Short mmCIF file of C-alpha atoms and ligand atoms in Angstrom, two decimals:
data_model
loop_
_atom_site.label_atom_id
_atom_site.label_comp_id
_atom_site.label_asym_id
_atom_site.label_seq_id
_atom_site.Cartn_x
_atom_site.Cartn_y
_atom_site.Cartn_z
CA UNK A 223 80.97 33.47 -6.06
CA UNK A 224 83.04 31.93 -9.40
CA UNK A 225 86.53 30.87 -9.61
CA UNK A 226 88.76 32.08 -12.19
CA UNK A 227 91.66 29.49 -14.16
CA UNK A 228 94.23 30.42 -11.54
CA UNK A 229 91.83 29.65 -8.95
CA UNK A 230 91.10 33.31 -7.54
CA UNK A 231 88.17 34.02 -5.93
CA UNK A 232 85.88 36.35 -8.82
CA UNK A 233 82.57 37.73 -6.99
CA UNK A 234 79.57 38.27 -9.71
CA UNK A 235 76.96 40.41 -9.41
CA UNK A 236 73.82 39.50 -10.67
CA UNK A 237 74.97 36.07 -11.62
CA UNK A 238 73.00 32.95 -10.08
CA UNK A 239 74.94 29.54 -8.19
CA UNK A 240 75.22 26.94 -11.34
CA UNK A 241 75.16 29.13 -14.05
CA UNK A 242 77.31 29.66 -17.09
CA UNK A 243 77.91 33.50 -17.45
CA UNK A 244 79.83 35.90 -19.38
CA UNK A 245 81.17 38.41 -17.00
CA UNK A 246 83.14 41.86 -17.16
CA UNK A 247 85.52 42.72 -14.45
CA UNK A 248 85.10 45.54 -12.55
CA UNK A 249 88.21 45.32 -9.75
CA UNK A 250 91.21 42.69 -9.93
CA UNK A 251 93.05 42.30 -6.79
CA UNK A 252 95.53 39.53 -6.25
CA UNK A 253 93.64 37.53 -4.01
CA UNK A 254 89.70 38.32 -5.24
CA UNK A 255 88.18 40.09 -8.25
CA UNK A 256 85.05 41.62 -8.38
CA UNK A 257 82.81 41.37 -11.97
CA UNK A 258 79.71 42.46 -13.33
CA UNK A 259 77.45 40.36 -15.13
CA UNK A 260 77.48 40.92 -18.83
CA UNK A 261 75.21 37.86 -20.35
CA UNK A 262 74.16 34.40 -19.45
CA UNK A 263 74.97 31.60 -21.62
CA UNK A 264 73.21 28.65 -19.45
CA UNK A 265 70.76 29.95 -17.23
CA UNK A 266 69.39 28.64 -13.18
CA UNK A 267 66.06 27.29 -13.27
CA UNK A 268 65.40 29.86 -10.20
CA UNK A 269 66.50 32.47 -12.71
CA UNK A 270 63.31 35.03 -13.39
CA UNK A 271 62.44 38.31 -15.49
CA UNK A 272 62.66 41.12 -12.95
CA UNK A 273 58.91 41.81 -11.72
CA UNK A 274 60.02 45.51 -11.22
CA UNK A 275 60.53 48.00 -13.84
CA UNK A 276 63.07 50.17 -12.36
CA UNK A 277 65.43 47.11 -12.58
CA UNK A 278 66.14 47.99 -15.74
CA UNK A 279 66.51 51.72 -15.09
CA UNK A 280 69.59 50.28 -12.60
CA UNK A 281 67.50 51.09 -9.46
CA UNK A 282 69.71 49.25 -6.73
CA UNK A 283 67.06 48.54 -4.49
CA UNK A 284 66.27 45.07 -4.69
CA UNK A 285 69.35 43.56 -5.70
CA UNK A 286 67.18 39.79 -6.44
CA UNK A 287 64.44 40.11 -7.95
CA UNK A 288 66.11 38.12 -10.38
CA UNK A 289 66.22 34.86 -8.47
CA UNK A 290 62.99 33.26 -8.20
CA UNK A 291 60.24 34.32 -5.20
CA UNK A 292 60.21 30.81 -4.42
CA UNK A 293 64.10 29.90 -4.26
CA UNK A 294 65.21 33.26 -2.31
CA UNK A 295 64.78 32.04 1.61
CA UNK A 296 66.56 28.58 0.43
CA UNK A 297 69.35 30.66 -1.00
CA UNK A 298 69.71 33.09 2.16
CA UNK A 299 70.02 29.57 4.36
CA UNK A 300 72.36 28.38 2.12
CA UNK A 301 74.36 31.41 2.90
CA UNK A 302 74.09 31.62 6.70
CA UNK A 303 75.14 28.01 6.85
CA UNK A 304 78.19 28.32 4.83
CA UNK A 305 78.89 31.69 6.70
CA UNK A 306 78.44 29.33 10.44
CA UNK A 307 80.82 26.75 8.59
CA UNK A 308 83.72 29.28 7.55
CA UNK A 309 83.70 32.30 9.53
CA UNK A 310 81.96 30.50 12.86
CA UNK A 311 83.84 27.14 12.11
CA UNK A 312 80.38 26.03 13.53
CA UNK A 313 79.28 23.64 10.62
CA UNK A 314 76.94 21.05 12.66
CA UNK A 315 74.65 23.52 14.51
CA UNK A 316 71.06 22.82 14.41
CA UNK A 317 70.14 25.29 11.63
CA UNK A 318 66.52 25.89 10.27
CA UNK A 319 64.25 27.76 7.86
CA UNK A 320 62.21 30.04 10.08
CA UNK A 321 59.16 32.65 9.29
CA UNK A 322 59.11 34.20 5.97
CA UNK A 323 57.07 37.77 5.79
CA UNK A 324 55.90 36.64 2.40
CA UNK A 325 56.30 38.77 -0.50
CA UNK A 326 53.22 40.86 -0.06
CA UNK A 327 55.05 42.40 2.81
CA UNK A 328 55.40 46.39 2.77
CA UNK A 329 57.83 48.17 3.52
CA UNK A 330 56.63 50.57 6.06
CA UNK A 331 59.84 52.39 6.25
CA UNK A 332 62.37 53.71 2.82
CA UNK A 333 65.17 55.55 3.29
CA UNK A 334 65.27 57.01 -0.65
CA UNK A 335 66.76 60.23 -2.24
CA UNK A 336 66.63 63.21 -4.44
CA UNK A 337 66.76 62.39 -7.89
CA UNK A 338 67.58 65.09 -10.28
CA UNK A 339 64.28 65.73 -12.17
CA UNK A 340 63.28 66.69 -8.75
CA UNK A 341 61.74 63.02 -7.71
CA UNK A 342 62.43 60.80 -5.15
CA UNK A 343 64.12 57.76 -5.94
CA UNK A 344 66.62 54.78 -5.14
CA UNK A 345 70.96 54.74 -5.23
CA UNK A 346 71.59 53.12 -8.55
CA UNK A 347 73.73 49.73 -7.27
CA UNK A 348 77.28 50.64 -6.68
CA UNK A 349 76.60 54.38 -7.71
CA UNK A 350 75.67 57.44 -5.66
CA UNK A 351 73.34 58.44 -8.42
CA UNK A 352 70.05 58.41 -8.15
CA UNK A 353 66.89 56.18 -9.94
CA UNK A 354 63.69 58.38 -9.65
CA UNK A 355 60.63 55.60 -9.07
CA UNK A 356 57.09 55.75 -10.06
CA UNK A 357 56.14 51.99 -8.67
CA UNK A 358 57.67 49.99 -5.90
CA UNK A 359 57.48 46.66 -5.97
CA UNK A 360 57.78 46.25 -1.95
CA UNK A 361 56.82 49.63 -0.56
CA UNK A 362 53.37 50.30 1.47
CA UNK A 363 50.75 51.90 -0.49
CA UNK A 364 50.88 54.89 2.18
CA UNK A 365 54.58 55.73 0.69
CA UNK A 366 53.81 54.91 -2.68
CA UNK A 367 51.02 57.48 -2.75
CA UNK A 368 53.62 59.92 -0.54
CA UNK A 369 56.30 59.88 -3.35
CA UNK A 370 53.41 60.24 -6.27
CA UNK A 371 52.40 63.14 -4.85
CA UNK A 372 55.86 65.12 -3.71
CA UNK A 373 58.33 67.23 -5.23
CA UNK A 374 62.02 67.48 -4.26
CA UNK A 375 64.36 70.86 -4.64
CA UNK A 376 67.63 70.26 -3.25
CA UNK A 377 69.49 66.92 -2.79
CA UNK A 378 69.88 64.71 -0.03
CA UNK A 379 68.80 61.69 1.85
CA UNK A 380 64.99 61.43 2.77
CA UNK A 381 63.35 58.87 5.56
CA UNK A 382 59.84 58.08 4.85
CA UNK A 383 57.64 55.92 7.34
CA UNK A 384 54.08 54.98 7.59
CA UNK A 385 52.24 53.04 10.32
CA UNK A 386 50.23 50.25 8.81
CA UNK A 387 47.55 50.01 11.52
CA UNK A 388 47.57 54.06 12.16
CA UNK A 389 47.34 55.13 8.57
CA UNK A 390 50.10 57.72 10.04
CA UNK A 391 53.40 59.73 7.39
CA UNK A 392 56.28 60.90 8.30
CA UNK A 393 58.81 62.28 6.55
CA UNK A 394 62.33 63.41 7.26
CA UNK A 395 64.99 65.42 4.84
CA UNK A 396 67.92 64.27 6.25
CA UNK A 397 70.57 67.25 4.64
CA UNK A 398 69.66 70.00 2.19
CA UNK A 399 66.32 68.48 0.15
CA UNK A 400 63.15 70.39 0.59
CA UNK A 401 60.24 68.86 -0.15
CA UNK A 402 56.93 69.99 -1.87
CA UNK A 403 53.38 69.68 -2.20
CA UNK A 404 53.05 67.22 1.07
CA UNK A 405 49.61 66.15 1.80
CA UNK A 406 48.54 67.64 5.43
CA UNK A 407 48.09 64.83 7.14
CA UNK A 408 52.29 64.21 6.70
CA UNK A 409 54.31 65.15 9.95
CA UNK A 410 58.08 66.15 9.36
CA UNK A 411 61.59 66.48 11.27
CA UNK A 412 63.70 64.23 12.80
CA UNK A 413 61.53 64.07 15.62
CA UNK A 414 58.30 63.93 14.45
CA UNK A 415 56.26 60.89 15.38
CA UNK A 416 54.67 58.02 13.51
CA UNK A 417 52.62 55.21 15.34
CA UNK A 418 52.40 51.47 14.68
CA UNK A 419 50.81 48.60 16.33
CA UNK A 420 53.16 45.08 16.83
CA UNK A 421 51.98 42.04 18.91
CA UNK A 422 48.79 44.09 19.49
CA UNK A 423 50.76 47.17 21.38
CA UNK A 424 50.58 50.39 19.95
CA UNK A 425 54.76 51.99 19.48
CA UNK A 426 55.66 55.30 19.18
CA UNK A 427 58.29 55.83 16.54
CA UNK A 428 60.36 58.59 15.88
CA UNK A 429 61.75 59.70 12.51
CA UNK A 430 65.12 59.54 13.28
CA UNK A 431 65.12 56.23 15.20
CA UNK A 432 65.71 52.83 13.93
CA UNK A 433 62.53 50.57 13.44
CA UNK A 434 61.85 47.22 11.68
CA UNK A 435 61.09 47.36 8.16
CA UNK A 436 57.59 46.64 7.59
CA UNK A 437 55.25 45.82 10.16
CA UNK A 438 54.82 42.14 9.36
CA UNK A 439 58.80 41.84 9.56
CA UNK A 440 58.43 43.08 13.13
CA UNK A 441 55.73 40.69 13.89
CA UNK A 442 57.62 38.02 12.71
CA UNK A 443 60.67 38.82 14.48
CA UNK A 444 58.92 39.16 17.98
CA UNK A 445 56.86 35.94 17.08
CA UNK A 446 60.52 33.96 16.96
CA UNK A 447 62.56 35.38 19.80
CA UNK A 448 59.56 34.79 21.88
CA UNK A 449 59.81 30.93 20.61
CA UNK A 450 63.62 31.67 21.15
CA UNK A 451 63.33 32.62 24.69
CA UNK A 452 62.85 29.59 26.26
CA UNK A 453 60.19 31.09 28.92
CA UNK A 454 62.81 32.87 30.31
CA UNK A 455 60.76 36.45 29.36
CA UNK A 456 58.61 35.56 32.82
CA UNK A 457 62.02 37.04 34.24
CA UNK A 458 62.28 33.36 36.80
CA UNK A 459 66.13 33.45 36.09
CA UNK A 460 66.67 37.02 36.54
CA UNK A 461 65.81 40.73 34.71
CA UNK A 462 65.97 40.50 30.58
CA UNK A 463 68.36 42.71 29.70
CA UNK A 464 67.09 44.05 25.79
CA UNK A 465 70.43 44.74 24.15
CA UNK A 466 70.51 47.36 21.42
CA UNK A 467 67.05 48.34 22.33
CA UNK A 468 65.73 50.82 19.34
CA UNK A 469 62.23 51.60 20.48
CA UNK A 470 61.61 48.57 23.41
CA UNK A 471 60.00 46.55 20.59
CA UNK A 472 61.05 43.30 22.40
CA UNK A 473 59.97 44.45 26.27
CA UNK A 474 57.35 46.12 24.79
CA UNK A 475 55.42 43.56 22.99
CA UNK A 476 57.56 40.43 25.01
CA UNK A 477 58.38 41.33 28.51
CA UNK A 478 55.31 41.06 31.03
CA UNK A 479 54.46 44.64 32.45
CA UNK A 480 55.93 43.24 36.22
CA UNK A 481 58.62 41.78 34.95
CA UNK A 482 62.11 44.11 35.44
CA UNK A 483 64.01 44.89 31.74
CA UNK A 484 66.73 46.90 30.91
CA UNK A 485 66.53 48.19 27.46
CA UNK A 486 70.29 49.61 26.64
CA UNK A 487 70.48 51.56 23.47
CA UNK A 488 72.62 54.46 22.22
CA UNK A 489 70.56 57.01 20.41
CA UNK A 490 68.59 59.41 21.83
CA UNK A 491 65.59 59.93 20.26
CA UNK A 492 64.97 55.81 20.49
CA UNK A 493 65.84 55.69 23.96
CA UNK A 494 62.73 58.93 24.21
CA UNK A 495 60.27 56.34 22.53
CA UNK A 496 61.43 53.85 24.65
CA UNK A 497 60.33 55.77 27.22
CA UNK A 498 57.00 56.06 25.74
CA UNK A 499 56.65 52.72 24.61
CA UNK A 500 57.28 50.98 28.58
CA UNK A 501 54.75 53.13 30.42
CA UNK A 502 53.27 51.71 33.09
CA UNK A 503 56.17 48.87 32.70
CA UNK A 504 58.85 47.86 35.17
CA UNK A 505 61.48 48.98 32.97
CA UNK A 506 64.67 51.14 32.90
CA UNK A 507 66.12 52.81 29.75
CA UNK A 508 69.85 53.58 29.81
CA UNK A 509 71.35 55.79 27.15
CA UNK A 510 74.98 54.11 26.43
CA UNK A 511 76.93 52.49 24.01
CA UNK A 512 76.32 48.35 24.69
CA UNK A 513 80.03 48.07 24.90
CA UNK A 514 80.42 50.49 27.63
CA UNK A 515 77.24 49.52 29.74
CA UNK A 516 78.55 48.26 33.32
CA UNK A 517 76.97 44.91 33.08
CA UNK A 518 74.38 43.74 35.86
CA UNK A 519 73.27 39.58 36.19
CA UNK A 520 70.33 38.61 33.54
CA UNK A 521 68.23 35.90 33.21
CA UNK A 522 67.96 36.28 29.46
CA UNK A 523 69.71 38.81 27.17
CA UNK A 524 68.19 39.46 23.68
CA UNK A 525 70.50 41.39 21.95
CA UNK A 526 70.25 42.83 18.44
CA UNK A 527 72.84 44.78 17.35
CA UNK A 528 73.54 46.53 14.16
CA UNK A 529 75.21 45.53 10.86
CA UNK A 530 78.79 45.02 12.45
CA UNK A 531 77.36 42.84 14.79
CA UNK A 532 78.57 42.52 18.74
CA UNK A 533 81.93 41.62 18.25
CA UNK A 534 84.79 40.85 21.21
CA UNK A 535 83.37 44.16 23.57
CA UNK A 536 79.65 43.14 23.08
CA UNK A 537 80.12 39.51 23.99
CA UNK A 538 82.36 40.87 26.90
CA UNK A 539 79.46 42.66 28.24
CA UNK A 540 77.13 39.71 27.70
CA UNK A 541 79.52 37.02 29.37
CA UNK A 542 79.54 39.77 32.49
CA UNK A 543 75.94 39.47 32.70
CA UNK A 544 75.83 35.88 33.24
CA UNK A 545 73.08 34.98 31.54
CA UNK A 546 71.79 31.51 31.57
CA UNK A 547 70.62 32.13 27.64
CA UNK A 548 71.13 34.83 24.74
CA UNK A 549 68.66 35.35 21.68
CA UNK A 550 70.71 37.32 19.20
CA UNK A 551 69.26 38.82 16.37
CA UNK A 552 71.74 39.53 13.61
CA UNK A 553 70.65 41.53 9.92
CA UNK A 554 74.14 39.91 8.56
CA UNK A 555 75.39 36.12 8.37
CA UNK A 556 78.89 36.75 8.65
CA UNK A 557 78.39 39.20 11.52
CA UNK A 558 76.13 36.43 13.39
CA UNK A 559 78.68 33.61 12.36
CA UNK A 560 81.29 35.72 13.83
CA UNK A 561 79.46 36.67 16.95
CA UNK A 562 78.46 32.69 17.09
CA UNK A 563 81.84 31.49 17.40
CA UNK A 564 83.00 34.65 20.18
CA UNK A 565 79.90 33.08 22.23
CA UNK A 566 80.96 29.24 21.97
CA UNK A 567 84.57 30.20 23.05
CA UNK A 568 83.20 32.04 25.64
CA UNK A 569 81.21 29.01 27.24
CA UNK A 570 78.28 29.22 25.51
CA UNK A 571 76.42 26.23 23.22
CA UNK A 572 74.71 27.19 20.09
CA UNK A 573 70.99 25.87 20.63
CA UNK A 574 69.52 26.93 17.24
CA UNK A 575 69.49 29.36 14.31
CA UNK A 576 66.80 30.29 12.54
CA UNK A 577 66.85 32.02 9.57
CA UNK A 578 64.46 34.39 8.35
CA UNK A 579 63.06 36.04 5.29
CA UNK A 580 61.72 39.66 6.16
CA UNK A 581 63.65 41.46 3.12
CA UNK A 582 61.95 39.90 -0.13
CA UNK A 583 63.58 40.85 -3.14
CA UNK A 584 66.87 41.60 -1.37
CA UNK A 585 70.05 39.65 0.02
CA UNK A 586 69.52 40.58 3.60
CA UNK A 587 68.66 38.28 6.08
CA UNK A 588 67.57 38.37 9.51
CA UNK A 589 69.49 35.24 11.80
CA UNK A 590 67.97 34.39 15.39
CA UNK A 591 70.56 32.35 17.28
CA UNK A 592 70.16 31.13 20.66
CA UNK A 593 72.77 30.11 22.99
CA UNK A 594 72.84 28.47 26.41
CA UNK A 595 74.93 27.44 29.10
C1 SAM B 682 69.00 46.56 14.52
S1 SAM B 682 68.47 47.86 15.54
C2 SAM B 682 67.44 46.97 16.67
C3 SAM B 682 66.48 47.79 17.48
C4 SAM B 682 65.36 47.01 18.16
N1 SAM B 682 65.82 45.81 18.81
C5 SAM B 682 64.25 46.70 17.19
O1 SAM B 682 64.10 45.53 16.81
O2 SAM B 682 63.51 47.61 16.82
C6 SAM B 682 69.93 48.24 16.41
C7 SAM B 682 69.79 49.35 17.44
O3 SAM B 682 71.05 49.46 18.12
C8 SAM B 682 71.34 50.83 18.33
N2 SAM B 682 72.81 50.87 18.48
C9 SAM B 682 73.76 50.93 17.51
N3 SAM B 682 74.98 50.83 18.07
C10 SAM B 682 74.79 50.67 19.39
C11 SAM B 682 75.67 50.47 20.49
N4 SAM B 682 76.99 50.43 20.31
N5 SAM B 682 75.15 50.32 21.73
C12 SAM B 682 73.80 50.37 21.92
N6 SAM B 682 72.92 50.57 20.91
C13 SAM B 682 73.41 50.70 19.66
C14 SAM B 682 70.75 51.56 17.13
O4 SAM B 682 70.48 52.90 17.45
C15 SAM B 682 69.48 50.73 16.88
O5 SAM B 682 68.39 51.27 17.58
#
């Protein structure tokens, strides 16, 4: 983020904090501008040569693989905290640098898409056209062979996961694209079924439901909202209510078989692997919309919404439950500021954030804040 001479806010892509660039503006509105990086006169020192080749080609993938390995978790906490200071007006909380998946981390799941030459590829940034890859930088091996080996005919958006203890494929063709020459061992559709192992429990996934990124990212997650928890996942204060469920990942791997959970999640197909996935546990799976759940009293809420975050109706539902303690897991620093600062007003002290690295190469971050009363 740069300033122009009148003072307006100009965002940069591609362009590093402390460096002197030229840029080329790509959208002037009163208040903001947007720009494009054009050349840089005085370099970062965290500045580095892409270590991917399809960063040339424009593949919008891994929007940082020009900042440093090294300097890109720093950089993410530097942006949760400023997000906690603005949009949370929380600047004091007790923020810290938590797990990092490393950057030998594989992606275990891609969403990609037809390419024209009839490979699969990446969105170019800011561009619905397509990058075809040979080589990803952060994908598992089990993909990387998958997309070597397949044709496309058609176009559309394509899902590919691989379990990294199972040595399982899936694929999925979300619209029109066909694809070719699949090895056998490849299962396909929306519901087909792909099998990983987290925390030392084997999960069913399905195609079309959400699930972490790479297997080490959802190790890592568990690994800190258990540390987040307190000890309140031995259910002493009441059931753990597992908020924007997915799969159960967190009663599956967290929540002791005896102990009662209440994994609430709104798609279908998750809440079926759910199902699956808590066998044998003392669980219940409701199918709703978090929003419009009718609230029952927790001893501990996890709750991990999507990009938007909880917002006012979410943090209505949690205040219902009265929970003695939240763990919320947010994939965007505004959205977790945001939700931060609906939880303080509603009673609620911030006890920590963690931030973690589980998307190398990229801007995302993952944010585990826990809050008490
Ligand atoms: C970030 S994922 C987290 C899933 C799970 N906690 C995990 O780590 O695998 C968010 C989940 O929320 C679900 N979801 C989205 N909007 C929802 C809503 N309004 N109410 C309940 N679930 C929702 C999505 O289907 C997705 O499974």
């Amino acid at each position: 983020m740069a300033r122009d001479s009148d003072g307006r806010v100009v965002f940069v892509d591609g362009a590093l904090p402390d460096e002197l660039v030229d840029v080329e503006f790509i959208e002037e509105k009163r208040d903001f501008a947007r720009a494009r990086l054009s050349s840089v006169a005085t370099a970062s020192e965290h500045r580095v040569t892409p270590p991917c080749q399809h960063v040339s080609d424009g593949c919008g993938g891994c929007n940082w693989q020009h900042l440093a390995a090294s300097a890109q978790h720093d950089a993410k906490v530097g942006i949760v905290r400023e997000a906690f200071a603005r949009t949370g007006r929380l600047p004091d909380v007790r923020m810290v640098r938590g797990a990092s998946v490393g950057h030998g981390a594989l992606r275990t799941t891609v969403r990609m898409a037809a390419a024209a030459d009839g490979r699969l590829g990446f969105r170019r940034s800011a561009s619905h056209d397509v990058v075809a890859i040979e080589e990803c930088l952060v994908m598992h091996p089990l993909l990387a062979q998958l997309i070597a080996d397949v044709g496309v005919r058609g176009a559309g958006e394509v899902t590919l996961r691989c379990g990294d203890a199972t040595g399982e494929r899936g694929v999925w063709a979300h619209d029109r694209a066909r694809l070719l020459g699949l090895p056998d061992d490849v299962v396909t559709g929306a519901s087909a079924v792909v099998h990983e192992e987290v925390a030392g429990v084997r999960l069913r996934a399905s195609m079309s439901s959400f699930f972490q990124a790479s297997r080490q990212a959802a190790e890592v997650l568990v690994d800190t909202v258990r540390h987040a928890s307190h000890g309140l996942l031995d259910g002493s204060e009441g059931p753990i209510i597992d908020a924007y469920g997915g799969i159960g990942l967190f009663s599956a791997t967290l929540v002791p078989k005896d102990v009662h959970a209440v994994v609430v999640e709104s798609s279908a197909s998750a809440c079926d692997d759910a199902f699956a996935n808590l066998r044998g546990h003392t669980a219940d799976i409701v199918q709703a919309r978090f929003e419009q759940w009718a609230a029952q009293p927790a001893g501990l809420v996890i709750a991990d919404p999507a990009r938007s975050g909880l917002g006012k109706p979410g943090v209505g539902v949690i205040v219902e439950t009265d929970t003695p303690c939240v763990v919320l897991v947010s994939c965007d620093a505004v959205a977790a500021a945001r939700d931060a600062r609906l939880l303080v007003d509603a009673g609620y002290l911030v006890d920590e954030v963690e931030v973690l690295d589980l998307f190398p190469h990229t801007h995302h971050v993952e944010v585990v804040s826990t809050f008490r009363r």
